[in-house]
mmCIF file of C-alpha atoms and ligand atoms in Angstrom:
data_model
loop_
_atom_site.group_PDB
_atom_site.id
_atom_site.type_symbol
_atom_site.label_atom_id
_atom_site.label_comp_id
_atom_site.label_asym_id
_atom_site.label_seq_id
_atom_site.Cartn_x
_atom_site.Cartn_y
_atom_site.Cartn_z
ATOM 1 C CA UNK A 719 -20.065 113.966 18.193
ATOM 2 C CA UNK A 720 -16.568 113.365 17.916
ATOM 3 C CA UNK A 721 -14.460 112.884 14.854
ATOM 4 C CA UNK A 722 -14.125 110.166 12.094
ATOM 5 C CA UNK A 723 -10.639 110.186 13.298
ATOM 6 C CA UNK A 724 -10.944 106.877 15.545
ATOM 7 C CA UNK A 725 -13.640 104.340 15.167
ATOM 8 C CA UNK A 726 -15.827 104.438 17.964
ATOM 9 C CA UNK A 727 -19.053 103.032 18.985
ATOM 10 C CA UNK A 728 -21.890 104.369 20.777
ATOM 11 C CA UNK A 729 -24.154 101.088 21.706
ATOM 12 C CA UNK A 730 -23.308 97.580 22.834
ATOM 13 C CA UNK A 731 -24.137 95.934 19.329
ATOM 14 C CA UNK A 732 -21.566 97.924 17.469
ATOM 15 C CA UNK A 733 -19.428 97.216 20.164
ATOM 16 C CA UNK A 734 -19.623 93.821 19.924
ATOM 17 C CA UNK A 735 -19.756 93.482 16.215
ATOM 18 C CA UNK A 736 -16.174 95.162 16.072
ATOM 19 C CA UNK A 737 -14.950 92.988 18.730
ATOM 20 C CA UNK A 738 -16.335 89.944 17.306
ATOM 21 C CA UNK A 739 -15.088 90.699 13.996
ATOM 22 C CA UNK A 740 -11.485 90.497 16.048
ATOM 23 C CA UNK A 741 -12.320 87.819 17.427
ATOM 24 C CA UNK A 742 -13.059 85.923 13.969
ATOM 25 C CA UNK A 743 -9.366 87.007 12.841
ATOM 26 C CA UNK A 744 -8.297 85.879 16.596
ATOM 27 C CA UNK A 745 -6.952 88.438 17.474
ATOM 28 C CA UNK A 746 -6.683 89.496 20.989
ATOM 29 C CA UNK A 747 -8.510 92.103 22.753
ATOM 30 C CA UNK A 748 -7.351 94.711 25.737
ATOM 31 C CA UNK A 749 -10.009 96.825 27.550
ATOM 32 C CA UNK A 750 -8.864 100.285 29.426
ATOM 33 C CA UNK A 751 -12.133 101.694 31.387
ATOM 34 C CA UNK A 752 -12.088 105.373 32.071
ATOM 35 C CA UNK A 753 -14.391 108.079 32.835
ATOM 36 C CA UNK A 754 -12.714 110.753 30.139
ATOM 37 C CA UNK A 755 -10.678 113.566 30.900
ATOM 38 C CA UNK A 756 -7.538 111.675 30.208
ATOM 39 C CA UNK A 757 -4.302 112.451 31.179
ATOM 40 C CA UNK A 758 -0.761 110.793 30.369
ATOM 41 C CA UNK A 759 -1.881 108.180 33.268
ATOM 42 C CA UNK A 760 -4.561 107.093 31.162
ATOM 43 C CA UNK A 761 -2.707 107.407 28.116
ATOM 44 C CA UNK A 762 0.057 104.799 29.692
ATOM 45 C CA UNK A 763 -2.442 102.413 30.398
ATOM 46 C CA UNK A 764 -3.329 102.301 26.505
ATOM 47 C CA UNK A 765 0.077 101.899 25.532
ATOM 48 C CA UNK A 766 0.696 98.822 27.467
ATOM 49 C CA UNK A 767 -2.636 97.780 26.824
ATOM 50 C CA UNK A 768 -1.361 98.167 22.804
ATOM 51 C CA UNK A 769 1.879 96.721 23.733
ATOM 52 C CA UNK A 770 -0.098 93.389 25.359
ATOM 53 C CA UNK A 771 -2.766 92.667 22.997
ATOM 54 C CA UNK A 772 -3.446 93.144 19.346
ATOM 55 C CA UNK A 773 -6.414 95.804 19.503
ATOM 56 C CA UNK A 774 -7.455 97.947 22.623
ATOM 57 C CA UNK A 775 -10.986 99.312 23.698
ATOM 58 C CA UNK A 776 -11.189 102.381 25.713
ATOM 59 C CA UNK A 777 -14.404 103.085 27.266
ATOM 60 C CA UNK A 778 -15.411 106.472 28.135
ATOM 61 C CA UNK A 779 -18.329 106.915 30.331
ATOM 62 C CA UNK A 780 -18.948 109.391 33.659
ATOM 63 C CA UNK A 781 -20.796 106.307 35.786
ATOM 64 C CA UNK A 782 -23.165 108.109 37.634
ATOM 65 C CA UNK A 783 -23.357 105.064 40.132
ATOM 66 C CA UNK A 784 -20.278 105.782 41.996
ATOM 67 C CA UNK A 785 -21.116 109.173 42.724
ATOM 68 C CA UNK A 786 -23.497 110.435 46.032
ATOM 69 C CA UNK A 787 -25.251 112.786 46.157
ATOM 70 C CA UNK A 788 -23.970 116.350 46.412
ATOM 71 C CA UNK A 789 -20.607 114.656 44.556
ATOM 72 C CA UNK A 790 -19.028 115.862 41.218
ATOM 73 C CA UNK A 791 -21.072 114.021 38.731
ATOM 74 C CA UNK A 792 -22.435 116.811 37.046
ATOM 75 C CA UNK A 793 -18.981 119.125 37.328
ATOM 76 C CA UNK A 794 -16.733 115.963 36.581
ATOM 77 C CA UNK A 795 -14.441 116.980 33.554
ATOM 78 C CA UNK A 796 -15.569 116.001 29.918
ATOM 79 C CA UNK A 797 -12.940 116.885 27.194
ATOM 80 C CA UNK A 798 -14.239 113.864 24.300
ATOM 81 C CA UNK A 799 -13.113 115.473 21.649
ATOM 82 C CA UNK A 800 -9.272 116.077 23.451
ATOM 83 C CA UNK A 801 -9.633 112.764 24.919
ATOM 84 C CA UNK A 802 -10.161 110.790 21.099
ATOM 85 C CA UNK A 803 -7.054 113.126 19.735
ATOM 86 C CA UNK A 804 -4.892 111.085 22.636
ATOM 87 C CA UNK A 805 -7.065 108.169 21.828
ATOM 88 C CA UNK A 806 -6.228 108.212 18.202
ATOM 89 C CA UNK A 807 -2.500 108.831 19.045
ATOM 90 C CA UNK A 808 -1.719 106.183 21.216
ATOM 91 C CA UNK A 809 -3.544 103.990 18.511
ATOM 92 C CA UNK A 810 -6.151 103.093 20.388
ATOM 93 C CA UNK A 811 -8.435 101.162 17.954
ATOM 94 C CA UNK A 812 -11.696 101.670 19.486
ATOM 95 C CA UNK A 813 -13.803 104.319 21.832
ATOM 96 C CA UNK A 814 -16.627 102.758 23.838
ATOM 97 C CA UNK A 815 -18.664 105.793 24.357
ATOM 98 C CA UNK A 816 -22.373 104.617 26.162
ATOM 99 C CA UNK A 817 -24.913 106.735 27.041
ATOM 100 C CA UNK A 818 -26.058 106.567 30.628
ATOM 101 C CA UNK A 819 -29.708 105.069 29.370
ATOM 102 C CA UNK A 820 -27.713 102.389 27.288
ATOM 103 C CA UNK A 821 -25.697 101.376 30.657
ATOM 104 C CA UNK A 822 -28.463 101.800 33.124
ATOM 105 C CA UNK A 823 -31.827 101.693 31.226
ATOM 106 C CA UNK A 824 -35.314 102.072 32.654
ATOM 107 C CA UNK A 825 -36.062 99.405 34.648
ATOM 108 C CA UNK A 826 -32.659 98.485 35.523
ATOM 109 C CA UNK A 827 -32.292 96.740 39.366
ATOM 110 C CA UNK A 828 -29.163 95.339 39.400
ATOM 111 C CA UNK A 829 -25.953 95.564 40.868
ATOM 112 C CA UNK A 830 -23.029 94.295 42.938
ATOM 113 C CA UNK A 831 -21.996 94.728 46.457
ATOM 114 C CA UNK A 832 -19.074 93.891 47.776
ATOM 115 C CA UNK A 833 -16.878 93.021 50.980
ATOM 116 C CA UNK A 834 -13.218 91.912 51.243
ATOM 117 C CA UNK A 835 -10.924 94.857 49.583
ATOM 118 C CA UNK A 836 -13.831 97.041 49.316
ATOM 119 C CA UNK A 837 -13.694 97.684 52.885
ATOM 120 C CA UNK A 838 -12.616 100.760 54.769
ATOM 121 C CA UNK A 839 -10.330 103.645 53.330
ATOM 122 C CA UNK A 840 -12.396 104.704 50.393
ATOM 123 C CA UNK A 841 -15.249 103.064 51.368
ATOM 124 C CA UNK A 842 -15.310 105.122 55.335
ATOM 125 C CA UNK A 843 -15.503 108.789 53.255
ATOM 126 C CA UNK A 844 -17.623 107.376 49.750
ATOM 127 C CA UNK A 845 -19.413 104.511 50.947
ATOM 128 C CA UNK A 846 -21.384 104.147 47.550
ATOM 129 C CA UNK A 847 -18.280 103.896 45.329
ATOM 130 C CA UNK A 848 -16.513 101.000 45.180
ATOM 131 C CA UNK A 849 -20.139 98.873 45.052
ATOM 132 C CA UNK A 850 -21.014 101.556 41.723
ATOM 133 C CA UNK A 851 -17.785 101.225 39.881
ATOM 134 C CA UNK A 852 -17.829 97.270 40.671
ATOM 135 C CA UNK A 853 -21.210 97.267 39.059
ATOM 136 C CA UNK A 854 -20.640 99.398 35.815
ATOM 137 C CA UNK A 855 -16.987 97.114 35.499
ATOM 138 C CA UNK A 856 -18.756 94.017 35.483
ATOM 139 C CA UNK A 857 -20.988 95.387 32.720
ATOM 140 C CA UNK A 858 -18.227 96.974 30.729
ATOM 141 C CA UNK A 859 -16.444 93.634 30.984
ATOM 142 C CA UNK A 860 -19.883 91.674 29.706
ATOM 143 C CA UNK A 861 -20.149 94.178 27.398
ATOM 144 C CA UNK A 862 -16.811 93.879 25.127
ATOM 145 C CA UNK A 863 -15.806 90.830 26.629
ATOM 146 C CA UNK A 864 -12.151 91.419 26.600
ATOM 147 C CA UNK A 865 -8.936 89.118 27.577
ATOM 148 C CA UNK A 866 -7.470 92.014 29.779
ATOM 149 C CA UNK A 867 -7.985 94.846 30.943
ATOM 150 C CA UNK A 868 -5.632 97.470 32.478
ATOM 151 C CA UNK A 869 -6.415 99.868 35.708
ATOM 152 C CA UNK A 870 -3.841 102.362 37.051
ATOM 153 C CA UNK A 871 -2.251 101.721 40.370
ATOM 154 C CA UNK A 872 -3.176 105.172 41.805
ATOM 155 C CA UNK A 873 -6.275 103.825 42.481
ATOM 156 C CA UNK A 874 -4.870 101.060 44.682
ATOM 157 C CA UNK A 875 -7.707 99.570 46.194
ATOM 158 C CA UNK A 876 -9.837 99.930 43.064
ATOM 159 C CA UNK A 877 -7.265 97.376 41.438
ATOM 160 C CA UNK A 878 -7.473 94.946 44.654
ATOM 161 C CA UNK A 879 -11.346 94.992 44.302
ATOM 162 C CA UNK A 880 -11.515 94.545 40.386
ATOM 163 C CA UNK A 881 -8.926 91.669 41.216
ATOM 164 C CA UNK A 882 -11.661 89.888 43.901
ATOM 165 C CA UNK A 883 -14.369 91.136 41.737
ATOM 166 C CA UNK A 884 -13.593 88.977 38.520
ATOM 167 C CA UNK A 885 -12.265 86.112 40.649
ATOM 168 C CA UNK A 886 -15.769 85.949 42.955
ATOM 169 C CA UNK A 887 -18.400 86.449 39.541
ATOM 170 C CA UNK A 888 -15.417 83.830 37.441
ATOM 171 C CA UNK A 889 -15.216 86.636 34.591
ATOM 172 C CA UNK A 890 -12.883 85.559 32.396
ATOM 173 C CA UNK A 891 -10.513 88.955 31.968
ATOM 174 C CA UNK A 892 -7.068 89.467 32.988
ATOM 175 C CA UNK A 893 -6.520 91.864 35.122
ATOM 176 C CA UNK A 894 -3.355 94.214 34.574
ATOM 177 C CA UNK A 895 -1.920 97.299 36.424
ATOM 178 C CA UNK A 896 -0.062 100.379 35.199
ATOM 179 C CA UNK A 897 2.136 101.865 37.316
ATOM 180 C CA UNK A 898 1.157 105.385 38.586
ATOM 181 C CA UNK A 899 1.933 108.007 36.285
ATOM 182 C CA UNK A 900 3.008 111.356 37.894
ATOM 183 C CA UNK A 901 3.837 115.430 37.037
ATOM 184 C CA UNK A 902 6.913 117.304 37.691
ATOM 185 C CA UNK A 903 6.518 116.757 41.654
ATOM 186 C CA UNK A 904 5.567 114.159 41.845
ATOM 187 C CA UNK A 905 1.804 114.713 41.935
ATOM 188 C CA UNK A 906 -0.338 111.482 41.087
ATOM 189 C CA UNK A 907 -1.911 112.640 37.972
ATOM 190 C CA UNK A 908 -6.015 112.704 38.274
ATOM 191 C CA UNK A 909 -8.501 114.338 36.546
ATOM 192 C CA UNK A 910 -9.784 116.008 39.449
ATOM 193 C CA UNK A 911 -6.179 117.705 39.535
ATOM 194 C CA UNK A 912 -8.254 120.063 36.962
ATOM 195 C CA UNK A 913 -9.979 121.473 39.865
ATOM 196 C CA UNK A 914 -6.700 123.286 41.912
ATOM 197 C CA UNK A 915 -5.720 126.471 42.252
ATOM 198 C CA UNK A 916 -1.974 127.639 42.182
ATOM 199 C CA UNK A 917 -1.786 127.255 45.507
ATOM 200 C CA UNK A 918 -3.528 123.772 46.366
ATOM 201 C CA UNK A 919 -1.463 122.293 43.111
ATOM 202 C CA UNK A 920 1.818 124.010 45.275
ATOM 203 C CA UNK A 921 0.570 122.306 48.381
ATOM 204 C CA UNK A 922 -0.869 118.800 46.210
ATOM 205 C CA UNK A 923 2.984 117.765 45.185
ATOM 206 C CA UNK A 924 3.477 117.373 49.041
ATOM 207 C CA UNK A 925 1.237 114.157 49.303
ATOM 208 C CA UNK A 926 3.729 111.806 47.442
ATOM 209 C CA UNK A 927 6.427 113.385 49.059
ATOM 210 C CA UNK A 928 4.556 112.924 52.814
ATOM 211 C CA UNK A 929 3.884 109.175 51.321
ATOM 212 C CA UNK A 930 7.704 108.588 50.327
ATOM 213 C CA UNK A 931 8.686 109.295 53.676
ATOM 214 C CA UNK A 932 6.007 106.909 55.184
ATOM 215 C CA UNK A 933 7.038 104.300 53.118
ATOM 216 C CA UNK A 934 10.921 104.658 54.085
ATOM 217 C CA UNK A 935 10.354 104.770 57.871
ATOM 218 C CA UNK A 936 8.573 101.557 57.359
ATOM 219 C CA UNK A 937 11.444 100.324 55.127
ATOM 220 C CA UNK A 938 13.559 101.314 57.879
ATOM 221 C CA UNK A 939 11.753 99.562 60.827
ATOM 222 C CA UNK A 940 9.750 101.659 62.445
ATOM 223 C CA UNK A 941 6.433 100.723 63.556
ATOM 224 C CA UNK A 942 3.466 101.039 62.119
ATOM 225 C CA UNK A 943 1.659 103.300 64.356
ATOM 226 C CA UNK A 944 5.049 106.011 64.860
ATOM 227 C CA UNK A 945 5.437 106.085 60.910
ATOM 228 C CA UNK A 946 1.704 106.875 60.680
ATOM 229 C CA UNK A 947 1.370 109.360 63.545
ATOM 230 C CA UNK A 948 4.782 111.013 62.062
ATOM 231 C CA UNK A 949 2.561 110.603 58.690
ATOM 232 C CA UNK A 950 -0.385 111.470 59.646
ATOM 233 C CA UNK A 951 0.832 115.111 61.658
ATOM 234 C CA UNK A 952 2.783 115.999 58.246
ATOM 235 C CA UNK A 953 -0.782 115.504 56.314
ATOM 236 C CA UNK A 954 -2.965 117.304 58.643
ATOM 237 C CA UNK A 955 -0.124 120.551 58.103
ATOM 238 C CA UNK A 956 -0.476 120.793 55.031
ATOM 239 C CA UNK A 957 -3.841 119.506 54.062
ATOM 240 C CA UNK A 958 -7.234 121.270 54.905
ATOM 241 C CA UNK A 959 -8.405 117.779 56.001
ATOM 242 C CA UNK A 960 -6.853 114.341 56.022
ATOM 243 C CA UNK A 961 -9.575 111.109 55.292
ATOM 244 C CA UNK A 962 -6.804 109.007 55.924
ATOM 245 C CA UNK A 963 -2.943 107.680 55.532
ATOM 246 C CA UNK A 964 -2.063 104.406 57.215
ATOM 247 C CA UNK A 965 0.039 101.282 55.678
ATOM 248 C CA UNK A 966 -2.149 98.041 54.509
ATOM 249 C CA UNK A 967 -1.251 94.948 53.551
ATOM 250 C CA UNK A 968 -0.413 95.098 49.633
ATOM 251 C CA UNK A 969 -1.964 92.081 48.846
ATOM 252 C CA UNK A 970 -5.331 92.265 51.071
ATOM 253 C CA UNK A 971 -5.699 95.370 52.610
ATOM 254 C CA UNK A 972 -5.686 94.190 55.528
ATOM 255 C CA UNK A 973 -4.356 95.849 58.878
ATOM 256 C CA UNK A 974 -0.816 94.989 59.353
ATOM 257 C CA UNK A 975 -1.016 96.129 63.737
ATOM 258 C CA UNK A 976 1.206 98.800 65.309
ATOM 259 C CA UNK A 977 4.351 97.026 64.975
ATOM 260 C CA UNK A 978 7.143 97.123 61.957
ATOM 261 C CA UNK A 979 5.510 95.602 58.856
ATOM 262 C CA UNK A 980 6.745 92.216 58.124
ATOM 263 C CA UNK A 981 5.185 91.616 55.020
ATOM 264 C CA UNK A 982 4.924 93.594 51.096
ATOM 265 C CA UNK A 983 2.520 96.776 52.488
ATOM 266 C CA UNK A 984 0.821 99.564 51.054
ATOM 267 C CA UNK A 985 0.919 103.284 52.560
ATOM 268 C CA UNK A 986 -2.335 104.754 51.395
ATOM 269 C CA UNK A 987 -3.655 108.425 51.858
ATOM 270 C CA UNK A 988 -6.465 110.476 50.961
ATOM 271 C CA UNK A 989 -6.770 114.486 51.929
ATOM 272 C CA UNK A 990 -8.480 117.721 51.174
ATOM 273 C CA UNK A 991 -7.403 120.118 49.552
ATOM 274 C CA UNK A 992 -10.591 122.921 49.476
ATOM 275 C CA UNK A 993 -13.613 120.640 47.611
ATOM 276 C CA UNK A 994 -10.852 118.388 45.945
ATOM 277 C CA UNK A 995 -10.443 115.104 47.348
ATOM 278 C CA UNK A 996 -6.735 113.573 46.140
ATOM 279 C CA UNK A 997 -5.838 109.932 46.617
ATOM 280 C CA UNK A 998 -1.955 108.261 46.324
ATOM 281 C CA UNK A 999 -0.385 105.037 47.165
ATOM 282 C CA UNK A 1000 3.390 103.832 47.554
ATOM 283 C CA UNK A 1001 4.606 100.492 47.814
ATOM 284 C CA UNK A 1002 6.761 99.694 51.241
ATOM 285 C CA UNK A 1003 8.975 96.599 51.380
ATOM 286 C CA UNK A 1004 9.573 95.009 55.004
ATOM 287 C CA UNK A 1005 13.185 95.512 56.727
ATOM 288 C CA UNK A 1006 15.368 93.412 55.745
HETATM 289 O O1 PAF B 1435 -11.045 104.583 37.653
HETATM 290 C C1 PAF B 1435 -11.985 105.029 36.981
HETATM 291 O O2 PAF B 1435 -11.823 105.932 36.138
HETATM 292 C C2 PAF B 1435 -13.383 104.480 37.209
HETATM 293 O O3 PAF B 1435 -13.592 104.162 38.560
HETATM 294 C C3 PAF B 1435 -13.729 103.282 36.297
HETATM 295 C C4 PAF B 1435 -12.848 102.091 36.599
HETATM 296 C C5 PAF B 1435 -13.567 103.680 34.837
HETATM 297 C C6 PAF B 1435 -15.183 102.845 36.529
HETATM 298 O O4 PAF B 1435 -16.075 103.873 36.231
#
């Protein structure tokens, strides 16, 4: 149980009679969806959640639905009572805290699948994942029924298919995105940063850095495939394994061929580092 510090609520009726009260003194409601353990990433996201709306919802809640087997689930980090001290803080005004029989109760047969952004990168190595975190958002979003919500950039194709995902099922939240928040490196901060040792957090800070100079070959004209082999031989050196690093198209994912880019791309990488999988983005502009 956590303390009387922050309000929070623990089923989908006090949920809704907070937010409806809100609602009946219209005033405007922001949703940030996490999974706990929060860092300054998450923390960032309910600051410009606060600094958007007039009262912010942040839902806590391990979704066992986008884990496989053999996954995390059980080791994932849970901090709640650190997490509602940076809650209460950043003036967060509610915690949505469900239990995994409130979200997924006996019986329960739904869920959503999903195409378009969904496919590839994440999806080649965790096939599962982005159809169980579309599923529990959809809920979350039924559940408090917010007029944004905010989802950090790190996860880059998570955004694109939330983005598709309320567009497609015409769910009336605004999607926003907070810009990836980062350590002393450069590191992208995750949860799962929890699990390195000192020398896998050493060897971690070189992803962004491998990422940066993806993006600025690309920047600078070279082609596609070059800037990814160059990329991709810097990754698999320092890395136990690489999933993958290639450049996207930043507004569909999409391939953009072996060429230089000529449109707004993505790089995107995922690696190894022992049993911890990292993931980091940067944005790369065409040539001039
Ligand atoms: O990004 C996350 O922490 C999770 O995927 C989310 C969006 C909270 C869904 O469980």
């Amino acid at each position: 149980m956590i303390t009387q510090q922050i309000p929070h609520a623990t089923t989908i009726s006090a949920l809704r009679t907070r937010v409806r009260s809100w609602r009946d003194d219209r005033l405007s409601v922001g949703f940030v969806p996490t999974m706990g353990a929060l860092h300054d990433g998450h923390i960032s996201l309910v600051r410009l959640a606060k600094a958007q709306c007039d009262r912010v919802v942040t839902s806590i809640f391990v979704n066992p639905k986008q884990f496989a087997p053999g996954e995390d689930l059980d080791a994932y980090p849970r901090t709640l009572m650190d997490d509602a001290e940076k809650l209460t803080d950043a003036k967060c005004d509610l915690i949505y805290l469900p239990t995994p029989e409130i979200m997924y109760p006996e019986g329960y047969s739904a869920g959503v699948t999903l195409k378009g952004p969904a496919l590839g990168l994440e999806s080649a190595a965790r096939p599962h994942f982005f159809d169980g975190v579309a599923t529990v958002v959809a809920k979350l979003f039924n559940q408090v029924r917010p007029d944004m919500a905010f989802f950090g950039e790190k996860d880059y194709q998570q955004l694109l298919v939330i983005r598709q995902l309320v567009k497609d099922l015409d769910i009336p939240v605004e999607i926003l995105a907070g810009e990836t928040g980062r350590d002393r490196d450069g590191l992208a901060l995750s949860s799962r940063n929890a699990y390195l040792d000192a020398d896998q957090r050493r060897r971690a800070g070189q992803l962004n850095v491998i990422l940066k100079e993806f993006a600025a070959a690309l920047e600078a004209g070279t082609g596609h495939k070059a800037a990814r082999e160059i990329a991709y031989t810097a990754a698999s050196e320092t890395f136990d394994s690489v999933d993958y690093i290639e450049a996207r198209c930043a507004a569909t994912l999409a391939e953009p061929g072996d060429g230089p880019i000529t449109q707004p791309a993505r790089v995107l990488a995922a690696v190894r580092l022992g049993s911890t999988r990292l993931i980091d983005n940067r944005a790369a502009k065409p040539p001039a």
